[in-house]
Amino acid sequence: MDRKMEIVRILLKIIMWFLIAEFSCNFVMQTISYSFYKNAKKMEDISATPQFIRFNDSLTGYGANLDSDKGKVILFFGGSKFIAYNSVGKYSAKFDCPFISADYYGTQESGGRMNLKTMKQTAEDLHDWAREHCPNSEIVIIGHS
């Protein structure tokens, strides 16, 4: 009986250390990943001039072709160095309809704290803003990572 309990104790210790290692690695990778958004700089080699937009008290971003009425609006979600300014500056010239991108909460000029929940909230809030400001437009969502 003591031998079985010792085996169970050893297995539990292995599982505990494995979980500690997993959570630690996840925390480190998440911190590194989020730092790409928080510390990204504005690109200079852009093909369009982004216009600053304040979507609500905490959420900001950029857009282009905002006066266009083509029946569509593009919501763009960038990855790593493609903050809203860079995304709009690099890609909006390829389209003739409104092209809008938000900086995730907790990054650039958007307030709050960046995490998976607030990244989702950014997408929902940007969609709601587009629906309110472009009510007759089809919303097209594009991402880049």
PDB file of C-alpha atoms in Angstrom:
ATOM      1  CA  MET A   1       0.000   0.000   0.000  1.00  0.00           C
ATOM      2  CA  ASP A   2       2.859   2.404   0.848  1.00  0.00           C
ATOM      3  CA  ARG A   3       4.480   1.672  -2.520  1.00  0.00           C
ATOM      4  CA  LYS A   4       1.252   2.597  -4.383  1.00  0.00           C
ATOM      5  CA  MET A   5       0.924   5.829  -2.393  1.00  0.00           C
ATOM      6  CA  GLU A   6       4.545   6.718  -3.178  1.00  0.00           C
ATOM      7  CA  ILE A   7       3.919   6.144  -6.906  1.00  0.00           C
ATOM      8  CA  VAL A   8       0.799   8.325  -6.753  1.00  0.00           C
ATOM      9  CA  ARG A   9       2.744  11.056  -4.916  1.00  0.00           C
ATOM     10  CA  ILE A  10       5.506  10.979  -7.543  1.00  0.00           C
ATOM     11  CA  LEU A  11       2.961  11.135 -10.386  1.00  0.00           C
ATOM     12  CA  LEU A  12       1.201  14.083  -8.753  1.00  0.00           C
ATOM     13  CA  LYS A  13       4.524  15.920  -8.358  1.00  0.00           C
ATOM     14  CA  ILE A  14       5.348  15.297 -12.028  1.00  0.00           C
ATOM     15  CA  ILE A  15       1.929  16.596 -13.085  1.00  0.00           C
ATOM     16  CA  MET A  16       2.283  19.628 -10.794  1.00  0.00           C
ATOM     17  CA  TRP A  17       5.708  20.553 -12.195  1.00  0.00           C
ATOM     18  CA  PHE A  18       4.478  19.975 -15.738  1.00  0.00           C
ATOM     19  CA  LEU A  19       1.540  22.354 -15.150  1.00  0.00           C
ATOM     20  CA  ILE A  20       3.797  24.963 -13.547  1.00  0.00           C
ATOM     21  CA  ALA A  21       6.110  24.781 -16.567  1.00  0.00           C
ATOM     22  CA  GLU A  22       3.162  25.029 -18.990  1.00  0.00           C
ATOM     23  CA  PHE A  23       1.654  28.063 -17.249  1.00  0.00           C
ATOM     24  CA  SER A  24       5.055  29.753 -17.054  1.00  0.00           C
ATOM     25  CA  CYS A  25       5.776  29.189 -20.732  1.00  0.00           C
ATOM     26  CA  ASN A  26       2.304  30.422 -21.654  1.00  0.00           C
ATOM     27  CA  PHE A  27       2.800  33.593 -19.592  1.00  0.00           C
ATOM     28  CA  VAL A  28       6.208  34.278 -21.179  1.00  0.00           C
ATOM     29  CA  MET A  29       4.926  33.685 -24.729  1.00  0.00           C
ATOM     30  CA  GLN A  30       1.842  35.825 -24.123  1.00  0.00           C
ATOM     31  CA  THR A  31       3.983  38.667 -22.763  1.00  0.00           C
ATOM     32  CA  ILE A  32       6.303  38.486 -25.773  1.00  0.00           C
ATOM     33  CA  SER A  33       3.389  38.339 -28.219  1.00  0.00           C
ATOM     34  CA  TYR A  34       1.584  41.316 -26.681  1.00  0.00           C
ATOM     35  CA  SER A  35       4.786  43.361 -26.643  1.00  0.00           C
ATOM     36  CA  PHE A  36       4.803  43.298 -30.459  1.00  0.00           C
ATOM     37  CA  TYR A  37       1.549  45.272 -30.449  1.00  0.00           C
ATOM     38  CA  LYS A  38       2.412  47.553 -27.561  1.00  0.00           C
ATOM     39  CA  ASN A  39       5.879  48.526 -28.805  1.00  0.00           C
ATOM     40  CA  ALA A  40       5.271  48.658 -32.562  1.00  0.00           C
ATOM     41  CA  LYS A  41       6.348  51.860 -34.278  1.00  0.00           C
ATOM     42  CA  LYS A  42       4.614  53.686 -37.091  1.00  0.00           C
ATOM     43  CA  MET A  43       5.971  52.744 -40.507  1.00  0.00           C
ATOM     44  CA  GLU A  44       7.280  55.440 -42.792  1.00  0.00           C
ATOM     45  CA  ASP A  45       6.941  53.577 -46.098  1.00  0.00           C
ATOM     46  CA  ILE A  46       3.161  53.707 -46.391  1.00  0.00           C
ATOM     47  CA  SER A  47       0.992  54.085 -49.488  1.00  0.00           C
ATOM     48  CA  ALA A  48      -1.930  55.981 -47.890  1.00  0.00           C
ATOM     49  CA  THR A  49      -2.271  58.562 -45.152  1.00  0.00           C
ATOM     50  CA  PRO A  50      -4.214  57.108 -42.216  1.00  0.00           C
ATOM     51  CA  GLN A  51      -6.841  59.270 -40.487  1.00  0.00           C
ATOM     52  CA  PHE A  52      -7.055  58.988 -36.701  1.00  0.00           C
ATOM     53  CA  ILE A  53     -10.407  57.748 -35.341  1.00  0.00           C
ATOM     54  CA  ARG A  54     -11.682  57.590 -31.765  1.00  0.00           C
ATOM     55  CA  PHE A  55     -14.282  54.802 -31.701  1.00  0.00           C
ATOM     56  CA  ASN A  56     -15.217  55.278 -28.028  1.00  0.00           C
ATOM     57  CA  ASP A  57     -13.636  56.674 -24.844  1.00  0.00           C
ATOM     58  CA  SER A  58     -10.918  54.010 -24.816  1.00  0.00           C
ATOM     59  CA  LEU A  59     -10.695  52.551 -28.328  1.00  0.00           C
ATOM     60  CA  THR A  60      -8.762  54.321 -31.090  1.00  0.00           C
ATOM     61  CA  GLY A  61      -7.506  53.446 -34.526  1.00  0.00           C
ATOM     62  CA  TYR A  62      -7.134  54.698 -38.071  1.00  0.00           C
ATOM     63  CA  GLY A  63      -9.041  54.661 -41.311  1.00  0.00           C
ATOM     64  CA  ALA A  64      -8.846  55.682 -44.948  1.00  0.00           C
ATOM     65  CA  ASN A  65     -11.364  56.318 -47.722  1.00  0.00           C
ATOM     66  CA  LEU A  66     -13.825  57.265 -45.009  1.00  0.00           C
ATOM     67  CA  ASP A  67     -15.958  59.428 -47.318  1.00  0.00           C
ATOM     68  CA  SER A  68     -16.345  56.675 -49.902  1.00  0.00           C
ATOM     69  CA  ASP A  69     -19.830  55.229 -50.313  1.00  0.00           C
ATOM     70  CA  LYS A  70     -19.177  51.969 -52.157  1.00  0.00           C
ATOM     71  CA  GLY A  71     -21.576  49.844 -50.122  1.00  0.00           C
ATOM     72  CA  LYS A  72     -18.798  48.077 -48.245  1.00  0.00           C
ATOM     73  CA  VAL A  73     -16.575  48.865 -45.299  1.00  0.00           C
ATOM     74  CA  ILE A  74     -13.460  46.853 -44.490  1.00  0.00           C
ATOM     75  CA  LEU A  75     -12.514  46.169 -40.881  1.00  0.00           C
ATOM     76  CA  PHE A  76      -8.892  45.121 -40.736  1.00  0.00           C
ATOM     77  CA  PHE A  77      -7.220  43.304 -37.843  1.00  0.00           C
ATOM     78  CA  GLY A  78      -3.456  43.249 -38.029  1.00  0.00           C
ATOM     79  CA  GLY A  79      -0.855  41.169 -36.295  1.00  0.00           C
ATOM     80  CA  SER A  80       2.480  41.954 -34.634  1.00  0.00           C
ATOM     81  CA  LYS A  81       3.862  45.153 -36.152  1.00  0.00           C
ATOM     82  CA  PHE A  82       0.632  45.884 -38.020  1.00  0.00           C
ATOM     83  CA  ILE A  83      -0.914  48.299 -35.578  1.00  0.00           C
ATOM     84  CA  ALA A  84      -3.880  50.257 -36.950  1.00  0.00           C
ATOM     85  CA  TYR A  85      -1.729  53.055 -38.406  1.00  0.00           C
ATOM     86  CA  ASN A  86       0.546  50.616 -40.251  1.00  0.00           C
ATOM     87  CA  SER A  87      -2.340  48.456 -41.449  1.00  0.00           C
ATOM     88  CA  VAL A  88      -4.246  51.375 -42.937  1.00  0.00           C
ATOM     89  CA  GLY A  89      -1.083  52.963 -44.333  1.00  0.00           C
ATOM     90  CA  LYS A  90       0.042  49.756 -46.070  1.00  0.00           C
ATOM     91  CA  TYR A  91      -3.193  48.194 -47.311  1.00  0.00           C
ATOM     92  CA  SER A  92      -5.995  50.755 -47.645  1.00  0.00           C
ATOM     93  CA  ALA A  93      -4.774  52.107 -51.011  1.00  0.00           C
ATOM     94  CA  LYS A  94      -5.709  48.755 -52.583  1.00  0.00           C
ATOM     95  CA  PHE A  95      -9.388  49.407 -51.850  1.00  0.00           C
ATOM     96  CA  ASP A  96     -11.831  52.164 -52.819  1.00  0.00           C
ATOM     97  CA  CYS A  97     -14.155  51.700 -49.843  1.00  0.00           C
ATOM     98  CA  PRO A  98     -13.736  52.714 -46.194  1.00  0.00           C
ATOM     99  CA  PHE A  99     -10.852  50.763 -44.629  1.00  0.00           C
ATOM    100  CA  ILE A 100     -10.740  50.849 -40.833  1.00  0.00           C
ATOM    101  CA  SER A 101      -8.472  49.310 -38.229  1.00  0.00           C
ATOM    102  CA  ALA A 102      -8.461  49.600 -34.432  1.00  0.00           C
ATOM    103  CA  ASP A 103      -5.582  49.309 -32.006  1.00  0.00           C
ATOM    104  CA  TYR A 104      -6.428  46.579 -29.516  1.00  0.00           C
ATOM    105  CA  TYR A 105      -7.341  47.788 -26.037  1.00  0.00           C
ATOM    106  CA  GLY A 106      -4.138  48.376 -24.072  1.00  0.00           C
ATOM    107  CA  THR A 107      -2.012  49.142 -27.151  1.00  0.00           C
ATOM    108  CA  GLN A 108      -0.937  52.353 -28.838  1.00  0.00           C
ATOM    109  CA  GLU A 109      -3.475  55.057 -27.866  1.00  0.00           C
ATOM    110  CA  SER A 110      -6.278  52.642 -26.925  1.00  0.00           C
ATOM    111  CA  GLY A 111      -6.780  52.489 -23.188  1.00  0.00           C
ATOM    112  CA  GLY A 112      -7.196  49.436 -21.031  1.00  0.00           C
ATOM    113  CA  ARG A 113      -5.235  46.232 -20.798  1.00  0.00           C
ATOM    114  CA  MET A 114      -4.457  43.850 -23.633  1.00  0.00           C
ATOM    115  CA  ASN A 115      -5.516  40.237 -23.212  1.00  0.00           C
ATOM    116  CA  LEU A 116      -7.574  37.726 -25.175  1.00  0.00           C
ATOM    117  CA  LYS A 117     -10.836  39.026 -23.737  1.00  0.00           C
ATOM    118  CA  THR A 118     -10.107  42.653 -24.663  1.00  0.00           C
ATOM    119  CA  MET A 119      -8.852  41.634 -28.117  1.00  0.00           C
ATOM    120  CA  LYS A 120     -12.279  40.095 -28.722  1.00  0.00           C
ATOM    121  CA  GLN A 121     -13.923  43.197 -27.247  1.00  0.00           C
ATOM    122  CA  THR A 122     -11.936  45.363 -29.681  1.00  0.00           C
ATOM    123  CA  ALA A 123     -13.378  43.406 -32.600  1.00  0.00           C
ATOM    124  CA  GLU A 124     -16.922  43.648 -31.257  1.00  0.00           C
ATOM    125  CA  ASP A 125     -16.647  47.379 -30.519  1.00  0.00           C
ATOM    126  CA  LEU A 126     -15.151  48.130 -33.940  1.00  0.00           C
ATOM    127  CA  HIS A 127     -17.925  46.142 -35.620  1.00  0.00           C
ATOM    128  CA  ASP A 128     -20.578  48.003 -33.607  1.00  0.00           C
ATOM    129  CA  TRP A 129     -18.996  51.350 -34.539  1.00  0.00           C
ATOM    130  CA  ALA A 130     -18.957  50.402 -38.236  1.00  0.00           C
ATOM    131  CA  ARG A 131     -22.559  49.221 -38.089  1.00  0.00           C
ATOM    132  CA  GLU A 132     -23.593  52.553 -36.526  1.00  0.00           C
ATOM    133  CA  HIS A 133     -21.526  54.817 -38.816  1.00  0.00           C
ATOM    134  CA  CYS A 134     -21.988  52.856 -42.059  1.00  0.00           C
ATOM    135  CA  PRO A 135     -25.478  51.376 -41.590  1.00  0.00           C
ATOM    136  CA  ASN A 136     -26.081  50.595 -45.265  1.00  0.00           C
ATOM    137  CA  SER A 137     -22.689  49.043 -45.921  1.00  0.00           C
ATOM    138  CA  GLU A 138     -21.705  45.415 -46.013  1.00  0.00           C
ATOM    139  CA  ILE A 139     -19.009  44.782 -43.412  1.00  0.00           C
ATOM    140  CA  VAL A 140     -16.007  42.840 -44.675  1.00  0.00           C
ATOM    141  CA  ILE A 141     -13.500  41.595 -42.135  1.00  0.00           C
ATOM    142  CA  ILE A 142      -9.869  40.975 -43.083  1.00  0.00           C
ATOM    143  CA  GLY A 143      -6.931  39.951 -40.918  1.00  0.00           C
ATOM    144  CA  HIS A 144      -3.163  39.731 -41.268  1.00  0.00           C
ATOM    145  CA  SER A 145      -0.754  37.950 -39.027  1.00  0.00           C
TER     146      SER A 145
END
